[in-house]
Amino acid sequence: MKGICILGATGSIGVSTLDVVGRHPTLYKVVALTANTNIDTLFEQCLAHRPQVVVVVNEAKAAAFKSQLVGTAIADMEVLAGAEALSQVATMPEVDSVMAAIVGAAGLLPTLAAAQAGKTVLLANKEALVMSGDIFMQAVAQSGALLLPIDSEHNAIFQCMPAGYQTGSRAVTARRILLTASGGPFRQMPLDQLPSVTPAQAVAHPNWDMGKKISVDSATMMNKGLEMIEACLLFNMQPEQIQVVIHPQSVIHSMVDYVDGTVLAQMGNPDMRIPIAHALASPDRFDSGAEPLNIFSVRYMDFEEPNFERFPCLRLAYRAIGAGGIMPTTLNAANEIAVEAFLNELIRFTDIPIVIERCMDAVAATPADSLELILQADQHARALAHEIISGLTQ
Ligand code: NAD
Ligand code: MG
């Protein structure tokens, strides 16, 4: 029986993880759950899964949550408040596996703490890896943590790697990764209409049901840019070895091209419970609850090259990893602020890459060889992005 901690339990990935874990009560015990503000969902999850401890990051919500517990079946459960408690629960001795499913940079410290503590890290929070890069991969290598990708593409690539492959190492017979992308909701929209798309249109993804931030990232294709950087780090490959492929049906979740000409692909319905179950059962397999793929309903599969004019964020991601140092951290931080401003209707959809590019132009790619430097670069880029946004909105 393994103990699991779910960072970001109340989000889209957190909910899917509890669904899978709930199907295998003899294999997994829920030790810790965390939420930022959504205490209603957290309360239901606690009743169903009986964790030992929960973290509510928002202090006022944590106090409200504690009073909600009085007189219920879970009145004795430990409730911690504040961001520091995230790292505390992620490194508890009772925890074997940590699902890193907080969105954005807020997930970095607890995910890194889990890696340093040698836990099995199930990584959905790609922003944490993109912003910390080599520091994160070094922590994994030093502690002997097992790092398993949850992002559907990276999980697919991992499944297509040679037997016994471990993340961070180089599969020398794999010459290229074909990283698939749906192209999001605006793949075919006339370019002159993009400036006026609304947040509601941007979060309505054609194939996947996800949190708001990653849905906007999918619409700009920054999600694929972050995933390209994620793939370079997880699979120890160069950016030129990662080819982004637009595949609107989302049946193939990515491919590995080998030196002998073999191309291996992983297929399945677009349901995040599949990669989650794969990582939870690894190296075995078990039921995920996902519908089996009806191959006859897949009438055809299309593959297109990405268009950098339509999707400038993808170009910016290649530029960031090419420059190295703190540039990926800057890209990620500027993107988080720009997406938030777009969701709050402060800037237009097409302003998102403008904000990020101006931030990158204003920063030198100095080394990112300590956590302090990374956190500094993150804060600096956020402040810059806010300034650029105020300039745009005046
Ligand atoms: P979501 O918005 O649905 O959920 C986010 C979770 O993070 C919530 O539990 C929330 O409480 C928590 N959170 C938010 N801000 C926080 C903060 N400041 N401090 C602590 N906790 C905070 O997001 P999601 O769609 O589940 O995505 C989570 C992560 O997984 C993202 O990094 C995303 O890129 C990645 N991912 C998601 C999907 C998907 O299908 N949803 C697929 C691949 C990768
Ligand atoms: Mg993905």
XYZ file of C-alpha atoms and ligand atoms in Angstrom, residues 124 126 150-154 179-180 208 210 214 218 223-224 227 230 253 272, ligand 2:
20
model
C 1.727 17.524 -14.084
C 5.145 21.683 -16.114
C 1.741 13.108 -16.252
C 1.441 15.585 -19.112
C -0.239 13.355 -21.712
C 2.437 13.977 -24.368
C 5.360 13.318 -22.036
C 5.347 16.238 -29.846
C 1.687 16.364 -30.844
C -9.618 18.364 -23.400
C -8.700 21.461 -18.219
C -3.580 25.694 -19.330
C -3.340 25.686 -25.384
C 1.378 25.141 -23.674
C 3.256 23.365 -26.472
C 5.991 21.211 -23.221
C 9.675 20.103 -20.558
C -0.459 11.697 -27.727
C -6.038 12.475 -18.332
Mg -0.033 18.261 -22.497
